[in-house]
Short mmCIF file of C-alpha atoms in Angstrom, two decimals:
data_model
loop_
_atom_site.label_atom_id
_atom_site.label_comp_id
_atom_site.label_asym_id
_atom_site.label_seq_id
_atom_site.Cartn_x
_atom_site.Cartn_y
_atom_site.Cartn_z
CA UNK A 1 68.73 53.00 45.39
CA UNK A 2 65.57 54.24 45.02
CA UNK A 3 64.79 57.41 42.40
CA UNK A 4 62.53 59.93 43.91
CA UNK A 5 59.75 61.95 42.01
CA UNK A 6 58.24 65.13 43.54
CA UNK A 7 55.99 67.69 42.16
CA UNK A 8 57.02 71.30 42.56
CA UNK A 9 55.75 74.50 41.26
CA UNK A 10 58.08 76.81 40.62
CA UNK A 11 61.98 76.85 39.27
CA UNK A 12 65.09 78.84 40.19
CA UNK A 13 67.80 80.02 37.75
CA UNK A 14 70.00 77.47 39.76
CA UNK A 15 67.52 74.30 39.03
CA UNK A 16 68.69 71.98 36.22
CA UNK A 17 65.64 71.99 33.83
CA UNK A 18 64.54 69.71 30.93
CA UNK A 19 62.16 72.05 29.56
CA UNK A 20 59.60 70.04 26.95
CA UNK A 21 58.35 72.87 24.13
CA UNK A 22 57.91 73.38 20.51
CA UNK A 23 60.35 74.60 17.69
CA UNK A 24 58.82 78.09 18.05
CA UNK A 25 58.20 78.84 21.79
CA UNK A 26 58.72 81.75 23.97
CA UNK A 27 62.25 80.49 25.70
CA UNK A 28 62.98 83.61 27.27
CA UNK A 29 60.93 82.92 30.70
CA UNK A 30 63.84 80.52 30.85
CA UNK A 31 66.55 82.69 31.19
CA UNK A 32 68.19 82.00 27.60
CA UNK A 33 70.03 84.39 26.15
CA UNK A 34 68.81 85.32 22.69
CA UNK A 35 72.16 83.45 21.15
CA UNK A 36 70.91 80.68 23.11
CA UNK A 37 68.08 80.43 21.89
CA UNK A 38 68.76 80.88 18.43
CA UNK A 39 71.26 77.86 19.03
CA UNK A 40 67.84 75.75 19.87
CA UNK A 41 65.83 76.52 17.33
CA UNK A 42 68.69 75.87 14.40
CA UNK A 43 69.36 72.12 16.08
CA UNK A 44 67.65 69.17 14.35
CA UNK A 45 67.80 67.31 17.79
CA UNK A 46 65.44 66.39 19.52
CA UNK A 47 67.30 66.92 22.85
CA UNK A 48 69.44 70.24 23.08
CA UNK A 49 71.99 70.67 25.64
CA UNK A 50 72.73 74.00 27.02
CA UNK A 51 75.25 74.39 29.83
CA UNK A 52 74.62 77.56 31.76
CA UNK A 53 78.08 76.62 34.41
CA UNK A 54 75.50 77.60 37.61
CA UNK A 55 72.61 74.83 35.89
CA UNK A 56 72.08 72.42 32.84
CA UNK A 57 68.83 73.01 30.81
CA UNK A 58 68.03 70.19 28.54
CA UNK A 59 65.43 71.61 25.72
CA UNK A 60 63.17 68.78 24.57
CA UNK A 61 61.38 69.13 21.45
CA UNK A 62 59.37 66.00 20.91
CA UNK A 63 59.05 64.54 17.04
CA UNK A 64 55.32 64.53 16.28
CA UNK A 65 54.08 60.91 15.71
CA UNK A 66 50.45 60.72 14.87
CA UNK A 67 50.37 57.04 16.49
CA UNK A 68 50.08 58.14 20.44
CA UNK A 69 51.15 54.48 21.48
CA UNK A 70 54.27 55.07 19.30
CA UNK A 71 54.86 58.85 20.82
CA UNK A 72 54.28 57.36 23.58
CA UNK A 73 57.18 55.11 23.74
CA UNK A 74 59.40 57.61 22.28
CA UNK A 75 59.07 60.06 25.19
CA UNK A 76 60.02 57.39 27.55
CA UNK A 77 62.94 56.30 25.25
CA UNK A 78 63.92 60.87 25.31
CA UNK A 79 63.61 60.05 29.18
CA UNK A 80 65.97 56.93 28.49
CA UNK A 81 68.11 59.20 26.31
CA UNK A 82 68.31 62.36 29.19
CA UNK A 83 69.24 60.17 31.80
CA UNK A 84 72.78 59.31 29.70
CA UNK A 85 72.91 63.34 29.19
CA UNK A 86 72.58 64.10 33.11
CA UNK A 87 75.43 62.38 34.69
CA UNK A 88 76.79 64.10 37.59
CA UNK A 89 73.88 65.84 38.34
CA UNK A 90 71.53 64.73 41.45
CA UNK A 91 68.40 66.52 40.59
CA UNK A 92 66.44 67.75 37.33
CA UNK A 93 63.11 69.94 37.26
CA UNK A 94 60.62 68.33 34.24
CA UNK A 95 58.96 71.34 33.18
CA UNK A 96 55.85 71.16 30.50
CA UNK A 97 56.33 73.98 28.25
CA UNK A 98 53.61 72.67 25.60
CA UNK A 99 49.86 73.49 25.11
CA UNK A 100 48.24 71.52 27.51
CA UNK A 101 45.54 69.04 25.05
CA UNK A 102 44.74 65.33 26.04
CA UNK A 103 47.48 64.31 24.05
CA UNK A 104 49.83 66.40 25.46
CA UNK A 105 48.99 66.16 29.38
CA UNK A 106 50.48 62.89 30.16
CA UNK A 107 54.19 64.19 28.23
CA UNK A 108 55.58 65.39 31.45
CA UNK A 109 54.80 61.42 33.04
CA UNK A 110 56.39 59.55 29.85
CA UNK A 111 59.75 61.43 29.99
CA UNK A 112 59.44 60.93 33.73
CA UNK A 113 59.10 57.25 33.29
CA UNK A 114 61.60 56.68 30.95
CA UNK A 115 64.23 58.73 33.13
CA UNK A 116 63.10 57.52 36.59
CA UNK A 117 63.17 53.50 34.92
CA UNK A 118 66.92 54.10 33.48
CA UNK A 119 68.20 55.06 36.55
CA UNK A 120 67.82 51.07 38.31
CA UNK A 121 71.38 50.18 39.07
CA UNK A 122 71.85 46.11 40.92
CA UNK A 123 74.47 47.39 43.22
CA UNK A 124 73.74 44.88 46.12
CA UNK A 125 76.55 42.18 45.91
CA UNK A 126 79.11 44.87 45.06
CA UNK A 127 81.98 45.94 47.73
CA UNK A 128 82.54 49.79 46.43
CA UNK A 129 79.18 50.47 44.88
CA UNK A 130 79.52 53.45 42.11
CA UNK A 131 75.69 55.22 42.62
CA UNK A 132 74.20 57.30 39.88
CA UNK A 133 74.19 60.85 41.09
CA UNK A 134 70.33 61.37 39.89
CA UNK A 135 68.01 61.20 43.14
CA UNK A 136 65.22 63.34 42.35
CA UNK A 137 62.95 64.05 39.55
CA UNK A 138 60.97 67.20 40.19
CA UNK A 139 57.65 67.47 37.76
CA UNK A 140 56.32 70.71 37.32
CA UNK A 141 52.38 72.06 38.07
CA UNK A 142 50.94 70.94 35.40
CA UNK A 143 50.82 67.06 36.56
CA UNK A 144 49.19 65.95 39.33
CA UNK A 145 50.45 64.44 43.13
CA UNK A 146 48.23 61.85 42.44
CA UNK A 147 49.64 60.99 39.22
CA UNK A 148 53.41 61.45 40.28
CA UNK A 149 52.66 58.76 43.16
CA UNK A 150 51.42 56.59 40.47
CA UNK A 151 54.09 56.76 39.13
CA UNK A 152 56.21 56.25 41.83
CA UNK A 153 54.60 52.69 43.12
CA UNK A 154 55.02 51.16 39.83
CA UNK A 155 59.02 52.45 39.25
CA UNK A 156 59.09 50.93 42.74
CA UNK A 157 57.00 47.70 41.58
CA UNK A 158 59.43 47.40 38.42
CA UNK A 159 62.52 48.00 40.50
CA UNK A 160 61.59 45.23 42.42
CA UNK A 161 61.15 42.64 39.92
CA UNK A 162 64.03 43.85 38.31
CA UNK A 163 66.20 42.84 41.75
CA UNK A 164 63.84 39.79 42.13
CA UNK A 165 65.45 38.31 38.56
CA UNK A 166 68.96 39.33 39.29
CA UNK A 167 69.89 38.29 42.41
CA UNK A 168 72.03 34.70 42.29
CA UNK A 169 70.13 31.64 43.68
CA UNK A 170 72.67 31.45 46.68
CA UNK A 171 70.69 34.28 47.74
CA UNK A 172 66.92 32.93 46.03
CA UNK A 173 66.17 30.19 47.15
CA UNK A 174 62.30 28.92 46.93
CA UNK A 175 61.86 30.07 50.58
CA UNK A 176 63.69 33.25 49.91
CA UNK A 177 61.26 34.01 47.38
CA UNK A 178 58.29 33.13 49.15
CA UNK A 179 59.68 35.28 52.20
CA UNK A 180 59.74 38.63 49.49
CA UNK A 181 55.97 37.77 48.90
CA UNK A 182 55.53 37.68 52.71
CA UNK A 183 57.44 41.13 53.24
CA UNK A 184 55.71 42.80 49.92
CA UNK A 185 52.01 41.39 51.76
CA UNK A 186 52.79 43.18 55.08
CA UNK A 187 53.87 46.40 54.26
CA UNK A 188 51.26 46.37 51.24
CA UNK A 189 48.29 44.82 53.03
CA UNK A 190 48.24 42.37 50.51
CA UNK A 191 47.07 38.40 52.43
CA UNK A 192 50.05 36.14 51.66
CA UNK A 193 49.96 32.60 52.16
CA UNK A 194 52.94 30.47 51.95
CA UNK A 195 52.57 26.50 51.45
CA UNK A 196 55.64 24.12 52.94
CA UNK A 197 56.42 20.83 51.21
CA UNK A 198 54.24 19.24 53.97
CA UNK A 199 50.91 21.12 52.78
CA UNK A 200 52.22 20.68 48.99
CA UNK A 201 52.51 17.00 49.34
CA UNK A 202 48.81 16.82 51.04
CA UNK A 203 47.27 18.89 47.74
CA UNK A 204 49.22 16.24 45.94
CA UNK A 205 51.17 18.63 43.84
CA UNK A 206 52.73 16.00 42.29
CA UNK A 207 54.12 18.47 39.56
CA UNK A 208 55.82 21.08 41.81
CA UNK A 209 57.13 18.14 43.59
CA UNK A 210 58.74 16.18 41.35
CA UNK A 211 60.90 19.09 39.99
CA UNK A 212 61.65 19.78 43.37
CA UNK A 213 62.92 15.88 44.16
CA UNK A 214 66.43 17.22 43.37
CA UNK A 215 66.93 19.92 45.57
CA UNK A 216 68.55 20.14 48.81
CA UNK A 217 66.16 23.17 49.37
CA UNK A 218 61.99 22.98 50.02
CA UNK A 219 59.49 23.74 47.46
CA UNK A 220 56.65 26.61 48.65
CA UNK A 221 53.61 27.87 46.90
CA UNK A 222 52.87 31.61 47.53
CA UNK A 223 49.14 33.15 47.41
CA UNK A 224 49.10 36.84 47.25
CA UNK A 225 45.40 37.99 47.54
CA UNK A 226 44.50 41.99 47.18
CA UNK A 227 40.84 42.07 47.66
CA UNK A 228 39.85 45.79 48.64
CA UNK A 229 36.35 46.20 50.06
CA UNK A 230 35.35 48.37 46.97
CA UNK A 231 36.53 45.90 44.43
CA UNK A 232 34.38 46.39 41.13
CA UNK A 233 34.90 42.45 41.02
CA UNK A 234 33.68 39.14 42.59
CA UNK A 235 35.41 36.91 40.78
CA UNK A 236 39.36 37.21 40.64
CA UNK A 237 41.80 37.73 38.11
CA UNK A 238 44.58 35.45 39.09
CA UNK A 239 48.16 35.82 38.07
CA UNK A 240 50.44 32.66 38.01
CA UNK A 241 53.67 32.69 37.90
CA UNK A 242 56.56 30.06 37.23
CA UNK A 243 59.26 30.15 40.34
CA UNK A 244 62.27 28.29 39.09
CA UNK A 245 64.79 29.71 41.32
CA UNK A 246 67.33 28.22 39.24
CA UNK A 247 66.96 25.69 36.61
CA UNK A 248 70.30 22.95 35.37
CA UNK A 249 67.72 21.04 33.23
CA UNK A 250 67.77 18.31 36.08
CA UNK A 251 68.77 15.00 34.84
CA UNK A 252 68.11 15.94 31.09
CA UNK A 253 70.98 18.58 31.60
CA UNK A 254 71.31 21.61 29.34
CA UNK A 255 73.78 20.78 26.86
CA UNK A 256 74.26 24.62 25.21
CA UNK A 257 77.82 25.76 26.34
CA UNK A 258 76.97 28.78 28.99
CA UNK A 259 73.28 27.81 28.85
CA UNK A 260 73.05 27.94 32.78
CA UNK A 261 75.05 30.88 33.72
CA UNK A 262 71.80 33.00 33.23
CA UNK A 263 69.19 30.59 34.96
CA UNK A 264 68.68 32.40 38.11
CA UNK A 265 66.37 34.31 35.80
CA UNK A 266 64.02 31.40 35.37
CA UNK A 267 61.81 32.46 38.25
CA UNK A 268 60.74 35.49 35.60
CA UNK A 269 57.06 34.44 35.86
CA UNK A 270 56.86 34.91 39.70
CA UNK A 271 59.09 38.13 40.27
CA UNK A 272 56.84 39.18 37.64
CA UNK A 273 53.35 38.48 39.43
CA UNK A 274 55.03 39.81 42.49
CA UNK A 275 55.93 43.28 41.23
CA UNK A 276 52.40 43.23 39.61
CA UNK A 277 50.73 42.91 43.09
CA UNK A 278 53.35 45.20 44.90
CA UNK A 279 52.29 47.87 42.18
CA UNK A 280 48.02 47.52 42.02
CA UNK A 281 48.15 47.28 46.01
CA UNK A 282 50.56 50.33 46.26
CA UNK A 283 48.24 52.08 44.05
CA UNK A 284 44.92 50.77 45.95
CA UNK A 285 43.61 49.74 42.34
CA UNK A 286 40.15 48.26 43.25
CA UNK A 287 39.89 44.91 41.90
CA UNK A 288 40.05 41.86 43.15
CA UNK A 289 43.54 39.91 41.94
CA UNK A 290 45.48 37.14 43.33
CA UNK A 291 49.05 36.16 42.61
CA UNK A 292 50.22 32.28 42.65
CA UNK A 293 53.68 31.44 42.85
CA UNK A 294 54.97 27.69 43.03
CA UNK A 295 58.59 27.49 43.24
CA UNK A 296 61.59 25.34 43.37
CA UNK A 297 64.67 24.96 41.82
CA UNK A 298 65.52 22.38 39.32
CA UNK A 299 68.87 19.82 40.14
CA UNK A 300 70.31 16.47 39.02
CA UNK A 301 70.55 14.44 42.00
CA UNK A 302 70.59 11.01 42.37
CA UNK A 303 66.70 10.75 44.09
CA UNK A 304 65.99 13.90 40.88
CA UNK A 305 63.04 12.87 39.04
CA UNK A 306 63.73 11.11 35.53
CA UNK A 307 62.73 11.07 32.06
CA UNK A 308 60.42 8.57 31.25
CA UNK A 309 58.76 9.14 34.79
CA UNK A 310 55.07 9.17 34.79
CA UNK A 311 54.05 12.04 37.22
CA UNK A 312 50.54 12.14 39.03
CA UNK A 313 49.52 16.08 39.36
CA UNK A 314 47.65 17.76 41.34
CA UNK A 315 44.38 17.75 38.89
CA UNK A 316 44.59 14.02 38.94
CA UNK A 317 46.13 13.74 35.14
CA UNK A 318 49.36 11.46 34.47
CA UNK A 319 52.09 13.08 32.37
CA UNK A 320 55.01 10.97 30.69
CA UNK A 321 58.14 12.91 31.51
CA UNK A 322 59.79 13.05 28.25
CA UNK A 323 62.52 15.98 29.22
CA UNK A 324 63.33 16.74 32.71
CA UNK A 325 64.19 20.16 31.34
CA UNK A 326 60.60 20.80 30.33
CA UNK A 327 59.99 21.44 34.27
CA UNK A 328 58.36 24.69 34.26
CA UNK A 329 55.11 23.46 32.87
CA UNK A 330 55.06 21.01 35.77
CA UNK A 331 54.94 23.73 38.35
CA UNK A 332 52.36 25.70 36.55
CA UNK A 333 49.77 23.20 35.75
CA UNK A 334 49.45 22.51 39.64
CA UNK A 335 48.63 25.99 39.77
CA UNK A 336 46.55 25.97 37.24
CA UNK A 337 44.25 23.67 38.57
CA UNK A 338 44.34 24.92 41.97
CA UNK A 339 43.14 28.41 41.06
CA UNK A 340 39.71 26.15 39.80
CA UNK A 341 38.67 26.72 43.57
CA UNK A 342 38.83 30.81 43.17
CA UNK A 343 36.14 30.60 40.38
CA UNK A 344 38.29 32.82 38.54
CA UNK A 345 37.02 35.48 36.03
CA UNK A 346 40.22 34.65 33.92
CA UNK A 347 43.88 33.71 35.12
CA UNK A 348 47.01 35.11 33.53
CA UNK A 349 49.94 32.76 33.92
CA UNK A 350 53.63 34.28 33.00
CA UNK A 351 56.79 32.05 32.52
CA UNK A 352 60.19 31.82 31.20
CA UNK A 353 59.20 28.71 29.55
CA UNK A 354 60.54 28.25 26.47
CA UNK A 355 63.54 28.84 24.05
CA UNK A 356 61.10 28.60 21.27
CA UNK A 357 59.63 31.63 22.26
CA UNK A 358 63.42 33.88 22.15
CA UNK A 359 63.93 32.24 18.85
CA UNK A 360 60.37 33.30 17.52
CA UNK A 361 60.60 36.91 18.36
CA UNK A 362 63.71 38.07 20.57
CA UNK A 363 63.33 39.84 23.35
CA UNK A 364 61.65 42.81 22.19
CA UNK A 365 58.20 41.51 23.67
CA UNK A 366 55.98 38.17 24.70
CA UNK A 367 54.72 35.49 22.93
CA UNK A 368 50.83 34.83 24.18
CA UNK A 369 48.24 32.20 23.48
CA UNK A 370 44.95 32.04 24.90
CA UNK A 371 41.59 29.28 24.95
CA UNK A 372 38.44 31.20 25.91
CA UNK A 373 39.70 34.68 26.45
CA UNK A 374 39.50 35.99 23.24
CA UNK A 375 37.95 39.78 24.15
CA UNK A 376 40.36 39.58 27.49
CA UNK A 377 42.93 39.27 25.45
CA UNK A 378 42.49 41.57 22.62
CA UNK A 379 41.87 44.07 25.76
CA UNK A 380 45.60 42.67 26.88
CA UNK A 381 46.96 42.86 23.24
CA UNK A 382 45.94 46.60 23.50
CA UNK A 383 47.41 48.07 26.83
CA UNK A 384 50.57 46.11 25.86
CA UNK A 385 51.07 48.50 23.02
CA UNK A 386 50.32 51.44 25.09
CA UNK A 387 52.77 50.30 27.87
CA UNK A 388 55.21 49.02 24.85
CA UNK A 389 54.95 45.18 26.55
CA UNK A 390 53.53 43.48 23.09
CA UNK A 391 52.27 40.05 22.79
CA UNK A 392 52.87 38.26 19.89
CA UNK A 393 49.74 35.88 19.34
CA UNK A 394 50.43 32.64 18.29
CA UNK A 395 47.83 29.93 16.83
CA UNK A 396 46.47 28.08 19.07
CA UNK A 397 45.11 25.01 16.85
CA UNK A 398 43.26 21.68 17.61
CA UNK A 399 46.14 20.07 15.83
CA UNK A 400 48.74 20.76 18.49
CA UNK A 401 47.00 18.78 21.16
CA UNK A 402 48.29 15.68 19.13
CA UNK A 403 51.69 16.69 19.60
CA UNK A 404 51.26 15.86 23.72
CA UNK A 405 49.60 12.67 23.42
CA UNK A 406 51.75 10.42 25.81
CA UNK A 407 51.53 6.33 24.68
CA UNK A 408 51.02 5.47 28.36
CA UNK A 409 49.65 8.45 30.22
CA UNK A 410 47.28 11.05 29.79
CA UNK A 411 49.68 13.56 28.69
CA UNK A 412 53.86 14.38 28.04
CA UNK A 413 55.55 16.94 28.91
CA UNK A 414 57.59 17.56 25.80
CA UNK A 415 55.68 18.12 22.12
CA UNK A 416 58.62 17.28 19.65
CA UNK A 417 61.56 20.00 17.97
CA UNK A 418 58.82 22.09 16.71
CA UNK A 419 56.13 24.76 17.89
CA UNK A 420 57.51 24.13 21.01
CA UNK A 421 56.00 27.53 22.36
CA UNK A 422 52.94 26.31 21.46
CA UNK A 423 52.83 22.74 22.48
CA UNK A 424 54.46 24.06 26.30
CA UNK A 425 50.71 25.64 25.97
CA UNK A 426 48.71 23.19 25.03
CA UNK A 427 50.22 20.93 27.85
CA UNK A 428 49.11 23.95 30.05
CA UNK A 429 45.85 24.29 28.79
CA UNK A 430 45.07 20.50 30.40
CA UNK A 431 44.64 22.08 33.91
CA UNK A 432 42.04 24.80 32.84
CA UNK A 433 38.11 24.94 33.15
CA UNK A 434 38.61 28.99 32.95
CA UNK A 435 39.52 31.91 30.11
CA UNK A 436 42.87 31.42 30.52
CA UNK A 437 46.04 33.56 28.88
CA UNK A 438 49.78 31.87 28.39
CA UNK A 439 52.54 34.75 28.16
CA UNK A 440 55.70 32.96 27.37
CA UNK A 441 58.59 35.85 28.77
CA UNK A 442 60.96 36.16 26.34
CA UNK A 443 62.41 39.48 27.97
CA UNK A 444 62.98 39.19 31.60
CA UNK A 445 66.60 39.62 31.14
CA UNK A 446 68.84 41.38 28.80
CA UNK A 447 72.42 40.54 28.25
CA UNK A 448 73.04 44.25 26.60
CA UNK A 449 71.20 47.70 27.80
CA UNK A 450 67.56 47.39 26.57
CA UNK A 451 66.73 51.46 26.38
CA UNK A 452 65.22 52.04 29.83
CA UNK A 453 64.91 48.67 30.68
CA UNK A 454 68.63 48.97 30.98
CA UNK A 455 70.69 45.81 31.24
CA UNK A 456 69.90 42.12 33.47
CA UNK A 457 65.98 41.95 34.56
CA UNK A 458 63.90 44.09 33.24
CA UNK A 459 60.96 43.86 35.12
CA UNK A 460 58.97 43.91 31.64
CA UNK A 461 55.21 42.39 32.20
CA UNK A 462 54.84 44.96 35.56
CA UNK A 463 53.49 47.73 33.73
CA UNK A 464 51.01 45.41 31.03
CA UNK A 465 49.74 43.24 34.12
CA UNK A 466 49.21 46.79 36.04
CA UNK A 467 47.77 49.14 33.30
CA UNK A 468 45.24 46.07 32.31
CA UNK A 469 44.11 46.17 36.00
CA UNK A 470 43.62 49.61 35.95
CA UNK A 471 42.02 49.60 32.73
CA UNK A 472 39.79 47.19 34.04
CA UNK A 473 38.67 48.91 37.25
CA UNK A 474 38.04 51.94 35.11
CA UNK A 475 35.93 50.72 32.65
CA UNK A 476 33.95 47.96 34.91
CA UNK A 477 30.92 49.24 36.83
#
């Protein structure tokens, strides 16, 4: 189920309204009574309930936070907080009750987003579905169409990656996956390409292929490529993301009790750079960006590829295969090296790579390392406090690199018990001749409700990927 926004310009006295204002407004145009609004201005809440039996207003009085990425965040986590308050109700009317000032214009849209992004339910595998009653978020005047369709594409873009990371691999398989690129690229204009095992195995991807030696299923490699004719750049960003569909640990099983019920979630990365796309070619942003997925799942069989395998990959290195489990890195450093033939500008590559990474910060962000992007990602570092997707920069030392020195290949795929975040990067950074930016997703999934980001995938990474390529097309001549 979709949420709907729509702008509207007026209210009737039968409209449910979430009216945003100060301590000391005018609330009469609202049709309170004066007990009513006496009621408003003695509460300490933030949010006010008032049940009028014909309509619910919701009186919203914002705490001032002199930090606007802070306020920010809050409004969407009031918009987080209203959506528990409106149950039963299938429509609400935003209205902007404040003094319109650039740091009050974009109010109206936070609460929006915060409302509109709580509202995701995963309903699709169940037989008697219970649907929130919200549909429809009206916005008042005061924002613009072209801002509430924004809006719109990227709920829809988050949505998406959010259903991307929880459905089971019986129904995501590598193909599947590659098949929601396909679908995304038609009705998005967006060029998608789809490699079979037969064109993987003439690149020589020995990487994606070894993981996938396993499987019963086919590996594919998915190229997404938005490249609007007024495109402020020639040389692409490229997104990669990692496309386990599911992920035992192969012959190095995963020996956590329960550590595999959640691994359906290990294609992160690639529902990720999928949403991403969906939401900058929804929005006709006008740079040039491409999206590489290489997927496959990861399984024990007896032809499954085995540690102490040395592995030829598509670059032409040899990595030792110290840990079958370390697989993810396999699939991205074949994708790595082929995005050398785009030229990129810089390549962004997003994966659910390492346990090292949850144990370093939790999931309340993403743990990023770069080599040669240093402004790029200080411009990254920024919008992902705006968007409240953080990275949490990690060194990035010469000293690591002797951590993945393999005895009788060029490389391993496994660094030791610790930095492992780190090392899983430097064994990356092999395939590069580009800036280059590791995000390590550490909060694709969330076993309890995460705010508005609610509970299972979600779709964190959508919005930083998106607002950086807008930022970017706005600031680039």
């Amino acid at each position: 189920m979709k949420i709907i926004l729509k702008k509207k310009k007026s209210f009737t006295k039968k409209d449910n309204l979430i009216v945003i204002t100060y301590k000391n407004s005018d609330l009469a145009k609202f049709k309170l009574i004066e007990s009513e609004i006496d009621f408003i201005k003695k509460s300490k809440k933030e949010i006010t309930q008032i049940n009028q039996y014909n309509r619910q207003l919701y009186i919203v009085i914002p705490k001032k936070n002199t930090d606007n990425n802070k306020q920010a965040e809050n409004l969407r986590m009031l918009g987080y907080q209203l959506f528990k308050k409106v149950t039963g109700l299938t429509s609400v009317q935003i209205i902007n009750n404040l003094k319109i000032n650039s740091k009050n214009k974009n109010v109206t849209l936070k609460i929006a987003e915060g409302l509109a992004l709580s509202s995701y339910q995963f309903l699709k595998h169940k037989s008697n579905p219970k649907t929130n009653s919200l549909k429809s978020i009206y916005l008042c005047e005061k924002v613009s169409s072209n801002d509430i369709f924004e809006l719109q594409n990227i709920i829809n873009a988050v949505f998406l990656t959010r259903d991307l990371v929880n459905e089971p691999f019986s129904h995501l398989t590598a193909i599947d996956l590659a098949n929601s690129s396909k679908k995304i690229g038609e009705k998005f204009n967006i060029k998608t390409t789809v490699f079979d095992k037969k064109k993987i195995e003439r690149l020589k991807m020995g990487g994606l292929l070894a993981v996938n030696k396993g499987s019963l299923d086919e590996p594919t490699f998915t190229i997404m490529e938005w490249k609007p004719k007024n495109a402020k750049n020639k040389k692409p960003i490229i997104f990669v993301g990692k496309g386990v569909v599911y992920d035992t640990g192969g012959l190095s099983l995963k020996p956590t009790a329960n550590s595999m019920d959640l691994m359906k979630i290990d294609m992160g990365g690639a529902g990720t750079v999928i949403g991403a796309m969906q939401a900058i070619a929804s929005n006709k942003l006008p740079y040039y960006v491409i999206g590489l997925n290489p997927a496959t799942d990861n399984r024990p069989s007896g032809n499954a590829y085995a540690p102490g395998d040395v592995i030829t990959m598509h670059s032409g290195k040899t990595v030792e295969v110290l840990n079958t489990d370390a697989e993810g890195r396999m699939l991205l450093a074949d994708a790595l090296s082929f995005a050398k033939k785009y030229n990129p500008k810089l390549v962004i590559d997003l994966a659910t790579l390492t346990g090292s990474a949850v144990a370093a910060i939790g999931n309340y962000g993403f743990v990023s390392m770069h080599k040669d992007a240093h402004k790029e990602h200080r411009n990254l570092k920024t919008v992902g406090y705006q968007v409240h997707e953080r990275l949490a920069e990690f060194p990035f030392w010469d000293d690591y690199d002797e951590l993945i020195k393999s005895d009788i290949a060029d490389i391993k795929n496994l660094g030791g018990p610790n930095a492992g975040a780190i090392t899983a990067g430097k064994f990356l950074s092999n395939f590069i001749d580009y800036p280059w930016i590791h995000i390590d997703l550490s909060c694709v999934y969330s076993k309890s409700e995460y705010g508005y980001r609610g509970k299972g995938g979600t779709g964190m990474g959508v919005r930083l990927l998106y607002e950086f390529i807008k930022t970017k097309a706005k600031n680039e001549n």
